[in-house]
Amino acid sequence: MSIAVEIDSLTVKIKNKDVLKNVSFTLEEGLFLGIVGPNAGGKTTLVRTILGLARPSSGSVRVFGKSPEGHLVRGGAFGYLPQHQNIDPGFPASVIDIVLMGRYNAVGFFRWPGKKDTDKALRSLAVMGVEDLKDAQYTHLSGGQQQRVSIARALAGDPRVLILDEPSTGIDVVGQEDFYHLLKGLQKKMNLTILMVSHDIGTVTTYVDEIACLNINLYYHGNPLGALNEKVLTSLYGKNVDLLLHTDVCEKCERLR
Amino acid sequence: MIEALGSPFMQKAFVAGILVSILTGVISAFIVLRKMSFIGAGISHAAFGGVAIGFFAGANPLLTAVLYSVAVAIGIDFTVRKGKISEDVSIGIFYSLSMAIGIALLSLSQTYNVDLFGYLFGNILAITPEEIVLTLAVSVAVSGFIVAFLKELFLITYNEELARVSGIRVDLLNIVFLAALSVTIVVSIRIVGVIMVSALLVIPGATARLFARGLRSMIAISCAAGLASVIIGLVVSYEYDMAPGAGIVLTAATLFFIPLLLKRRS
């Protein structure tokens, strides 16, 4: 298996303050990585650095052996779902228009998406289970529907790496489990490398292959179950962390019987 | 009105007005979606400084205005990055600075120039054949740029970071867009003047935003709204012997507010 992302002693400073400090890890191709940690812990900065949108102050980032800036020039390596979309409520685009944006890199300059691109966009919508929304106005959709359409957009360009920043915002708890399940299926089917930022450490651990616990420093990287101990969580989130383990049998209920 | 169309000055006014309305209609759709209306107003006032430089140096005022406006557009962007200040502050500085340069140069040259009012409030009836050729050239160049990069501009308008990840040279396209905006403003100044040109940059796009369901329909409606404003505005100002620039802007505003008030809540 080849290495998808290789990060070596990465430090990123914004306004002379460390946002990320001495972070190193590697991620193999085809794995699903969850990036968790408290707010302002540098999660978004880490993915932006991998995408080439933020620059390292020191250290290096390689994606499939190339610098992120190299990937930016060509485009198309990443499917990206930003955390905040801040979209104008009157933005004139149907759902299919938005998903076709994901094809622009493949279409190239001075051309407009053709039938092949439309078919690809419709398949991406079908994968996300929202193909019936194709002609709806994007801004009329609910938060959860917009999220699915945006991931369909990110998938439409056949990316090698899918980067999702807090994708479960706007999706209810039951929907979240389905959603993670769907991502897991995509990972296997398309041999996608997935990086997902989340503040919800609980549910994420069930679905991801590896987890990175980030609070400026990288506190833990590896098997998700290894992160669920009090030492890691206390250093990550500070004191007063209460660890609740969800198992098939609820211990408290058993005791009450 | 029909006999007015027989006169060469009205014919030129209509040709120039139609060209400018289509040009600003295209640009206006993006100005509204990208929330750039203040930069439009800023550059149009800056163009006044450029016109004054032309008068002072004895050069063609439209040419100096084009060069100066493009420089201001780049200067606004540079100041935002270098000074880490917000764009509205940077625009505010260049806006007033350029007006001051204009007034300083005009008072230094001590020539009272009637034509200056033509630049402040527009003088579509005094437009020259050379200016029509310039307007046509600018219309072809700017529309060509927008058509060629329509999907890239659409993605930048939707989300700049996604555009970058998609391999689009966002900074370069933004600078070219600002240059296109600047030349559009300068050729439009002859029609409605420095003070009112921002109306043509904002109102047609705002009208289109009320109806449009896609980018292409938004551009088409924006052009149609601009075209209707110029034609109706010219006819009304001819009938009532009113300044044409004011007639055009009043029509554009009417075409925005009527559908706005009639629109049912969705």
Coordinates of C-alpha atoms in Angstrom, one line a residue:
Chain A
M1 CA 0.0 0.0 0.0
S2 CA 1.3 3.5 -0.8
I3 CA 1.4 6.4 1.5
A4 CA -1.3 9.0 0.9
V5 CA -0.4 11.7 3.4
E6 CA 3.0 12.1 5.1
I7 CA 3.4 14.9 7.6
D8 CA 6.8 15.6 9.2
S9 CA 7.3 18.0 12.2
L10 CA 4.7 20.3 10.9
T11 CA 4.3 23.6 12.7
V12 CA 1.9 26.3 11.5
K13 CA 1.8 29.7 13.1
I14 CA -1.0 32.2 12.5
K15 CA -0.2 35.7 13.8
N16 CA 2.9 34.3 15.6
K17 CA 0.8 31.8 17.6
D18 CA 1.2 28.1 17.2
V19 CA -1.9 26.6 15.7
L20 CA -0.2 23.3 15.0
K21 CA 3.1 22.3 16.7
N22 CA 5.5 19.6 15.7
V23 CA 2.8 17.3 14.2
S24 CA 4.0 14.1 12.5
F25 CA 2.1 11.2 11.1
T26 CA 1.6 9.2 8.0
L27 CA -1.6 7.8 6.5
E28 CA -1.8 4.9 4.1
E29 CA -3.8 5.1 1.0
G30 CA -7.4 3.7 1.3
L31 CA -7.7 4.3 5.0
F32 CA -10.3 6.4 6.9
L33 CA -8.8 8.8 9.3
G34 CA -10.8 10.7 12.0
I35 CA -9.3 13.9 13.2
V36 CA -10.7 14.8 16.6
G37 CA -10.0 17.4 19.3
P38 CA -11.4 20.5 20.9
N39 CA -12.3 23.7 19.1
A40 CA -9.3 25.9 18.2
G41 CA -7.2 22.7 18.3
G42 CA -5.9 23.1 14.8
K43 CA -8.1 20.5 13.0
T44 CA -9.2 22.8 10.2
T45 CA -5.7 24.2 9.8
L46 CA -4.3 20.7 9.5
V47 CA -6.6 19.8 6.6
R48 CA -6.1 23.2 5.0
T49 CA -2.4 22.6 5.1
I50 CA -2.8 19.2 3.5
L51 CA -4.9 20.8 0.8
G52 CA -2.3 23.5 0.2
L53 CA -4.6 26.3 1.3
A54 CA -2.4 27.1 4.4
R55 CA 1.3 27.1 4.4
P56 CA 3.6 25.3 6.9
S57 CA 5.8 27.6 9.1
S58 CA 8.2 24.7 9.3
G59 CA 8.1 21.0 8.6
S60 CA 6.7 19.3 5.5
V61 CA 3.5 17.9 4.1
R62 CA 3.6 15.4 1.2
V63 CA 0.5 14.0 -0.5
F64 CA 1.2 10.9 -2.6
G65 CA 4.9 12.1 -2.5
K66 CA 4.1 15.6 -3.9
S67 CA 3.8 18.9 -2.2
P68 CA 0.3 20.2 -1.7
E69 CA 1.1 23.3 -3.8
G70 CA 1.9 20.9 -6.7
H71 CA -1.5 19.3 -6.3
L72 CA -3.2 22.7 -6.3
V73 CA -1.7 23.6 -9.7
R74 CA -3.2 20.5 -11.3
G75 CA -6.2 20.3 -9.0
G76 CA -8.4 17.2 -8.9
A77 CA -6.6 15.2 -6.2
F78 CA -8.9 16.2 -3.4
G79 CA -12.6 16.2 -2.9
Y80 CA -13.2 18.8 -0.2
L81 CA -16.1 19.7 2.0
P82 CA -15.3 22.9 3.9
Q83 CA -16.7 23.5 7.4
H84 CA -18.5 26.7 6.7
Q85 CA -20.0 27.4 3.3
N86 CA -21.4 30.9 4.0
I87 CA -23.5 30.7 0.9
D88 CA -25.6 33.6 -0.3
P89 CA -29.3 32.6 0.3
G90 CA -30.1 33.8 -3.2
F91 CA -27.2 31.9 -4.9
P92 CA -28.7 30.9 -8.3
A93 CA -27.8 27.2 -8.7
S94 CA -29.7 24.0 -8.9
V95 CA -28.4 20.9 -7.1
I96 CA -27.0 19.5 -10.4
D97 CA -25.2 22.8 -11.1
I98 CA -23.5 22.5 -7.7
V99 CA -22.5 18.8 -8.3
L100 CA -21.1 19.6 -11.7
M101 CA -18.7 22.1 -10.1
G102 CA -16.9 19.0 -8.9
R103 CA -16.3 18.1 -12.6
Y104 CA -14.8 21.4 -13.6
N105 CA -11.2 20.2 -13.1
A106 CA -11.8 17.2 -15.2
V107 CA -13.6 19.3 -17.9
G108 CA -10.7 21.7 -18.3
F109 CA -10.5 25.3 -19.4
F110 CA -12.6 26.8 -22.1
R111 CA -15.2 24.0 -22.1
W112 CA -18.5 23.4 -20.4
P113 CA -19.5 20.1 -18.8
G114 CA -21.0 17.6 -21.2
K115 CA -23.2 14.6 -21.0
K116 CA -20.5 12.4 -19.5
D117 CA -20.0 14.9 -16.7
T118 CA -23.8 15.2 -16.1
D119 CA -24.0 11.3 -15.9
K120 CA -21.1 11.3 -13.4
A121 CA -22.8 14.0 -11.3
L122 CA -26.1 12.1 -11.3
R123 CA -24.3 8.9 -10.2
S124 CA -22.6 10.9 -7.3
L125 CA -26.0 12.2 -6.3
A126 CA -27.4 8.6 -6.4
V127 CA -24.5 7.4 -4.2
M128 CA -25.4 10.0 -1.6
G129 CA -29.1 9.0 -2.0
V130 CA -30.3 12.4 -3.1
E131 CA -30.7 12.0 -6.9
D132 CA -34.4 13.1 -6.7
L133 CA -33.2 16.5 -5.6
K134 CA -31.2 17.2 -8.8
D135 CA -33.4 20.0 -10.1
A136 CA -34.1 21.6 -6.8
Q137 CA -32.6 25.0 -5.9
Y138 CA -29.5 24.3 -3.7
T139 CA -30.3 27.1 -1.3
H140 CA -33.8 25.7 -0.7
L141 CA -32.5 22.5 0.8
S142 CA -32.1 21.6 4.5
G143 CA -28.7 21.6 6.1
G144 CA -28.4 17.8 5.9
Q145 CA -29.5 17.7 2.2
Q146 CA -27.0 20.4 1.4
Q147 CA -24.3 18.4 3.1
R148 CA -25.1 15.3 1.0
V149 CA -25.1 17.3 -2.2
S150 CA -21.8 18.9 -1.3
I151 CA -20.2 15.5 -0.7
A152 CA -21.7 14.4 -4.1
R153 CA -19.9 17.4 -5.6
A154 CA -16.7 16.4 -3.9
L155 CA -17.0 12.8 -5.2
A156 CA -18.0 13.8 -8.7
G157 CA -14.4 14.7 -9.6
D158 CA -13.1 11.2 -8.8
P159 CA -10.7 12.4 -6.1
R160 CA -8.1 10.2 -4.5
V161 CA -8.6 11.8 -1.1
L162 CA -11.8 13.0 0.4
I163 CA -11.5 15.7 3.1
L164 CA -14.5 16.4 5.2
D165 CA -14.5 19.2 7.8
E166 CA -17.2 18.6 10.4
P167 CA -19.6 17.0 7.9
S168 CA -22.1 15.9 10.5
T169 CA -23.2 19.5 11.3
G170 CA -26.8 19.8 10.4
I171 CA -27.5 16.1 10.5
D172 CA -29.4 14.6 13.4
V173 CA -28.0 11.8 15.5
V174 CA -29.8 9.0 13.8
G175 CA -28.9 10.4 10.4
Q176 CA -25.2 10.7 11.5
E177 CA -24.9 6.9 12.0
D178 CA -26.3 6.3 8.5
F179 CA -24.0 9.0 7.2
Y180 CA -20.8 7.5 8.7
H181 CA -21.9 4.1 7.4
L182 CA -22.3 5.5 3.9
L183 CA -18.8 7.0 4.0
K184 CA -17.4 3.7 5.2
G185 CA -19.0 2.0 2.2
L186 CA -17.6 4.6 -0.2
Q187 CA -14.1 4.1 1.2
K188 CA -14.2 0.4 0.4
K189 CA -15.9 0.7 -2.9
M190 CA -13.8 3.5 -4.4
N191 CA -10.6 2.8 -2.5
L192 CA -10.9 6.4 -1.2
T193 CA -8.6 7.8 1.4
I194 CA -10.9 9.8 3.8
L195 CA -9.9 12.4 6.3
M196 CA -12.8 13.5 8.4
V197 CA -12.6 16.3 11.0
S198 CA -15.1 15.8 13.9
H199 CA -15.5 17.1 17.4
D200 CA -17.6 14.0 18.2
I201 CA -15.0 11.4 19.3
G202 CA -17.6 8.9 20.4
T203 CA -19.4 7.8 17.2
V204 CA -16.4 8.4 15.0
T205 CA -14.3 5.7 16.6
T206 CA -16.8 3.0 15.5
Y207 CA -16.2 3.8 11.8
V208 CA -12.7 5.1 11.2
D209 CA -9.6 3.0 10.8
E210 CA -7.3 5.4 12.5
I211 CA -7.8 8.4 14.7
A212 CA -5.7 11.5 15.2
C213 CA -6.2 13.4 18.5
L214 CA -5.2 17.0 17.9
N215 CA -4.9 20.0 20.3
I216 CA -2.1 22.0 18.7
N217 CA 0.1 19.0 19.4
L218 CA -0.8 15.6 18.2
Y219 CA -1.6 13.6 21.3
Y220 CA -2.5 10.3 19.7
H221 CA -2.5 8.7 16.3
G222 CA -3.4 5.1 15.7
N223 CA -6.1 2.6 16.3
P224 CA -9.3 4.4 17.4
L225 CA -9.9 2.2 20.4
G226 CA -6.5 3.2 21.8
A227 CA -7.7 6.8 22.0
L228 CA -10.5 5.9 24.3
N229 CA -8.5 6.0 27.5
E230 CA -8.6 8.7 30.1
K231 CA -4.9 9.7 29.7
V232 CA -5.3 10.6 26.0
L233 CA -8.7 12.3 26.5
T234 CA -7.6 14.3 29.5
S235 CA -4.5 15.6 27.7
L236 CA -6.7 16.4 24.7
Y237 CA -9.7 18.0 26.3
G238 CA -8.4 19.0 29.7
K239 CA -9.7 17.8 33.1
N240 CA -13.2 16.5 33.9
V241 CA -13.5 14.1 31.1
D242 CA -16.1 11.5 31.8
L243 CA -15.6 8.4 29.7
L244 CA -18.8 6.6 28.7
L245 CA -18.3 3.4 26.8
H246 CA -21.1 2.2 24.6
T247 CA -21.1 -1.5 24.4
D248 CA -23.8 -3.9 23.3
V249 CA -24.8 -4.6 26.9
C250 CA -25.4 -1.6 29.1
E251 CA -23.6 -2.2 32.3
K252 CA -25.8 0.1 34.4
C253 CA -29.0 -1.5 33.1
E254 CA -27.6 -5.0 33.8
R255 CA -26.8 -3.9 37.4
L256 CA -30.4 -2.6 37.9
R257 CA -31.9 -5.9 36.9
Chain B
M1 CA -39.5 60.4 -30.0
I2 CA -39.4 58.8 -33.5
E3 CA -38.0 61.9 -35.0
A4 CA -35.4 62.1 -32.2
L5 CA -34.1 58.8 -33.4
G6 CA -33.3 60.5 -36.7
S7 CA -30.8 62.8 -35.1
P8 CA -27.2 61.5 -35.1
F9 CA -26.6 62.4 -31.4
M10 CA -29.6 60.3 -30.2
Q11 CA -28.5 57.4 -32.5
K12 CA -25.1 57.5 -30.9
A13 CA -26.6 57.7 -27.4
F14 CA -28.7 54.6 -28.1
V15 CA -25.8 52.6 -29.5
A16 CA -23.5 53.6 -26.6
G17 CA -26.3 53.0 -24.1
I18 CA -27.1 49.5 -25.4
L19 CA -23.5 48.5 -25.4
V20 CA -22.9 49.7 -21.9
S21 CA -26.1 48.2 -20.6
I22 CA -25.2 44.7 -21.8
L23 CA -21.6 45.1 -20.5
T24 CA -22.7 46.3 -17.1
G25 CA -25.5 43.7 -17.0
V26 CA -22.9 40.9 -17.3
I27 CA -20.6 42.3 -14.7
S28 CA -23.5 43.3 -12.4
A29 CA -24.5 39.6 -11.9
F30 CA -21.1 38.9 -10.4
I31 CA -20.9 42.1 -8.4
V32 CA -24.2 41.2 -6.7
L33 CA -23.3 37.5 -6.1
R34 CA -19.8 38.3 -4.9
K35 CA -21.0 41.2 -2.7
M36 CA -18.7 43.6 -4.5
S37 CA -21.0 46.6 -4.8
F38 CA -18.8 48.8 -2.6
I39 CA -15.7 48.1 -4.6
G40 CA -17.7 49.1 -7.7
A41 CA -18.7 52.4 -6.1
G42 CA -15.1 52.8 -4.9
I43 CA -13.5 52.3 -8.3
S44 CA -16.0 54.5 -10.1
H45 CA -15.2 57.4 -7.7
A46 CA -11.5 56.6 -8.2
A47 CA -12.0 57.0 -11.9
F48 CA -12.7 60.6 -11.3
G49 CA -9.1 61.0 -10.1
G50 CA -8.0 59.3 -13.3
V51 CA -10.1 61.6 -15.5
A52 CA -8.5 64.6 -13.7
I53 CA -5.0 63.3 -14.3
G54 CA -5.9 63.2 -18.0
F55 CA -7.1 66.8 -18.0
F56 CA -4.0 67.9 -16.0
A57 CA -1.5 66.1 -18.2
G58 CA -3.3 66.9 -21.4
A59 CA -3.9 63.3 -22.2
N60 CA -7.1 61.4 -23.1
P61 CA -9.1 61.4 -19.9
L62 CA -10.7 58.0 -20.6
L63 CA -7.4 56.4 -21.2
T64 CA -5.8 57.8 -18.0
A65 CA -9.0 56.8 -16.1
V66 CA -8.7 53.2 -17.3
L67 CA -5.0 53.0 -16.3
Y68 CA -5.7 54.7 -13.0
S69 CA -8.7 52.6 -12.1
V70 CA -6.9 49.4 -12.8
A71 CA -4.1 50.6 -10.6
V72 CA -6.6 51.5 -7.8
A73 CA -8.2 48.1 -8.1
I74 CA -4.9 46.4 -7.7
G75 CA -3.9 48.9 -5.0
I76 CA -7.1 48.0 -3.0
D77 CA -6.3 44.4 -3.2
F78 CA -2.6 44.9 -2.2
T79 CA -3.5 47.1 0.8
V80 CA -5.9 44.4 2.1
R81 CA -3.2 41.8 1.9
K82 CA -0.2 43.9 3.1
G83 CA -2.0 45.8 5.8
K84 CA -4.2 42.9 6.9
I85 CA -7.2 45.2 6.9
S86 CA -10.7 44.5 5.7
E87 CA -11.6 45.4 2.1
D88 CA -14.2 48.0 2.9
V89 CA -11.5 50.1 4.8
S90 CA -9.1 49.8 1.9
I91 CA -11.8 50.8 -0.6
G92 CA -12.8 53.7 1.7
I93 CA -9.2 55.0 1.7
F94 CA -8.7 54.8 -2.1
Y95 CA -12.1 56.2 -2.8
S96 CA -11.6 59.4 -0.9
L97 CA -7.9 59.7 -1.8
S98 CA -8.7 59.5 -5.5
M99 CA -11.4 62.1 -5.3
A100 CA -8.9 64.3 -3.4
I101 CA -6.3 63.8 -6.1
G102 CA -8.9 64.7 -8.7
I103 CA -9.9 67.9 -7.0
A104 CA -6.3 68.9 -6.2
L105 CA -5.2 68.5 -9.8
L106 CA -8.2 70.4 -11.2
S107 CA -7.6 73.3 -8.8
L108 CA -3.9 73.3 -9.6
S109 CA -4.5 73.4 -13.3
Q110 CA -7.0 76.3 -12.7
T111 CA -8.9 75.5 -15.9
Y112 CA -12.6 75.5 -15.4
N113 CA -13.6 72.6 -17.6
V114 CA -17.2 72.2 -18.5
D115 CA -16.6 68.7 -19.7
L116 CA -15.8 67.7 -16.1
F117 CA -19.5 67.7 -15.3
G118 CA -20.0 65.3 -18.2
Y119 CA -17.8 62.9 -16.3
L120 CA -19.4 63.5 -12.9
F121 CA -23.0 63.1 -14.1
G122 CA -22.6 61.5 -17.5
N123 CA -23.2 63.1 -20.9
I124 CA -24.5 60.4 -23.2
L125 CA -25.7 62.9 -25.8
A126 CA -22.1 64.3 -26.3
I127 CA -20.6 60.9 -26.9
T128 CA -18.1 60.7 -29.8
P129 CA -17.7 58.0 -32.4
E130 CA -14.2 57.2 -31.0
E131 CA -15.8 56.6 -27.6
I132 CA -18.4 54.3 -29.2
V133 CA -15.5 52.3 -30.8
L134 CA -13.8 52.1 -27.4
T135 CA -17.0 51.0 -25.7
L136 CA -17.5 48.3 -28.3
A137 CA -13.9 47.1 -27.9
V138 CA -14.3 46.9 -24.1
S139 CA -17.6 45.1 -24.4
V140 CA -16.1 42.5 -26.7
A141 CA -13.0 42.0 -24.5
V142 CA -14.9 41.9 -21.1
S143 CA -17.7 39.6 -22.4
G144 CA -15.2 37.4 -24.0
F145 CA -13.3 37.0 -20.7
I146 CA -16.5 36.2 -18.8
V147 CA -17.7 33.7 -21.3
A148 CA -14.3 32.0 -21.5
F149 CA -14.0 31.7 -17.8
L150 CA -17.7 31.4 -16.9
K151 CA -17.5 28.1 -14.9
E152 CA -14.3 29.2 -13.1
L153 CA -15.9 32.5 -12.1
F154 CA -19.0 30.6 -11.0
L155 CA -17.0 28.3 -8.8
I156 CA -15.0 31.2 -7.3
T157 CA -18.3 33.0 -6.6
Y158 CA -19.6 29.9 -4.9
N159 CA -16.5 29.3 -2.8
E160 CA -13.0 30.5 -3.4
E161 CA -11.3 27.7 -1.5
L162 CA -13.1 25.0 -3.5
A163 CA -12.0 26.8 -6.6
R164 CA -8.4 26.7 -5.5
V165 CA -8.6 23.0 -4.6
S166 CA -10.1 22.5 -8.1
G167 CA -6.9 23.9 -9.6
I168 CA -8.2 27.3 -10.6
R169 CA -5.8 30.3 -10.4
V170 CA -8.1 32.3 -8.2
D171 CA -5.8 35.3 -7.5
L172 CA -5.0 35.8 -11.1
L173 CA -8.7 35.5 -12.2
N174 CA -9.7 37.9 -9.4
I175 CA -7.2 40.5 -10.7
V176 CA -8.4 40.1 -14.3
F177 CA -12.0 40.5 -13.1
L178 CA -11.1 43.7 -11.2
A179 CA -9.4 45.0 -14.4
A180 CA -12.5 44.1 -16.4
L181 CA -14.6 45.9 -13.8
S182 CA -12.4 49.0 -14.0
V183 CA -12.6 49.3 -17.8
T184 CA -16.3 48.7 -17.6
I185 CA -16.7 51.5 -15.1
V186 CA -14.7 53.9 -17.2
V187 CA -16.6 53.4 -20.4
S188 CA -19.9 53.6 -18.5
I189 CA -19.0 56.9 -16.9
R190 CA -19.7 58.7 -20.2
I191 CA -23.3 57.4 -20.0
V192 CA -24.3 58.0 -16.4
G193 CA -21.3 59.6 -14.7
V194 CA -19.0 58.8 -11.8
I195 CA -21.7 59.4 -9.2
M196 CA -24.3 57.1 -10.7
V197 CA -22.3 54.4 -12.4
S198 CA -22.5 52.1 -9.4
A199 CA -26.3 52.0 -10.0
L200 CA -25.7 50.1 -13.3
L201 CA -23.2 47.8 -11.6
V202 CA -25.6 46.9 -8.8
I203 CA -29.3 47.3 -9.7
P204 CA -29.6 45.0 -12.8
G205 CA -27.9 42.2 -10.9
A206 CA -30.1 42.8 -7.9
T207 CA -33.2 42.6 -10.2
A208 CA -31.9 39.4 -11.8
R209 CA -31.3 37.9 -8.4
L210 CA -35.0 38.2 -7.6
F211 CA -35.9 35.8 -10.5
A212 CA -32.8 33.8 -11.5
R213 CA -32.5 30.0 -10.8
G214 CA -29.1 29.6 -12.5
L215 CA -26.1 31.7 -13.3
R216 CA -26.8 31.9 -17.0
S217 CA -30.4 33.0 -16.5
M218 CA -29.1 35.5 -13.9
I219 CA -26.7 37.1 -16.4
A220 CA -29.4 37.1 -19.1
I221 CA -32.0 38.8 -16.8
S222 CA -29.4 41.2 -15.6
C223 CA -28.5 42.3 -19.2
A224 CA -32.2 42.6 -20.0
A225 CA -32.9 44.7 -16.9
G226 CA -29.9 47.0 -17.8
L227 CA -31.0 47.2 -21.5
A228 CA -34.6 48.1 -20.5
S229 CA -33.3 50.7 -18.0
V230 CA -31.2 52.5 -20.6
I231 CA -33.8 52.4 -23.4
I232 CA -36.7 53.5 -21.2
G233 CA -34.5 56.0 -19.3
L234 CA -33.3 57.6 -22.5
V235 CA -36.8 57.9 -23.9
V236 CA -38.2 59.3 -20.7
S237 CA -35.4 61.8 -20.3
Y238 CA -35.9 62.9 -23.9
E239 CA -39.6 63.4 -23.4
Y240 CA -39.3 65.3 -20.2
D241 CA -36.0 67.1 -21.0
M242 CA -34.2 65.5 -18.1
A243 CA -30.6 64.5 -17.6
P244 CA -30.3 61.0 -19.3
G245 CA -28.1 59.5 -16.5
A246 CA -30.7 60.3 -13.9
G247 CA -33.5 58.9 -16.1
I248 CA -31.6 55.7 -16.6
V249 CA -30.9 55.2 -12.9
L250 CA -34.5 56.0 -11.9
T251 CA -35.8 53.5 -14.4
A252 CA -33.3 50.8 -13.2
A253 CA -34.5 51.4 -9.6
T254 CA -38.1 51.2 -10.6
L255 CA -37.5 47.9 -12.4
F256 CA -36.0 46.6 -9.2
F257 CA -38.6 47.8 -6.7
I258 CA -41.7 46.8 -8.6
P259 CA -41.0 43.1 -8.8
L260 CA -39.5 43.2 -5.3
L261 CA -42.8 44.6 -3.9
L262 CA -45.0 42.3 -6.0
K263 CA -42.9 39.2 -5.2
R264 CA -44.8 36.7 -3.0
R265 CA -43.0 35.5 0.1
S266 CA -41.5 32.1 -0.6

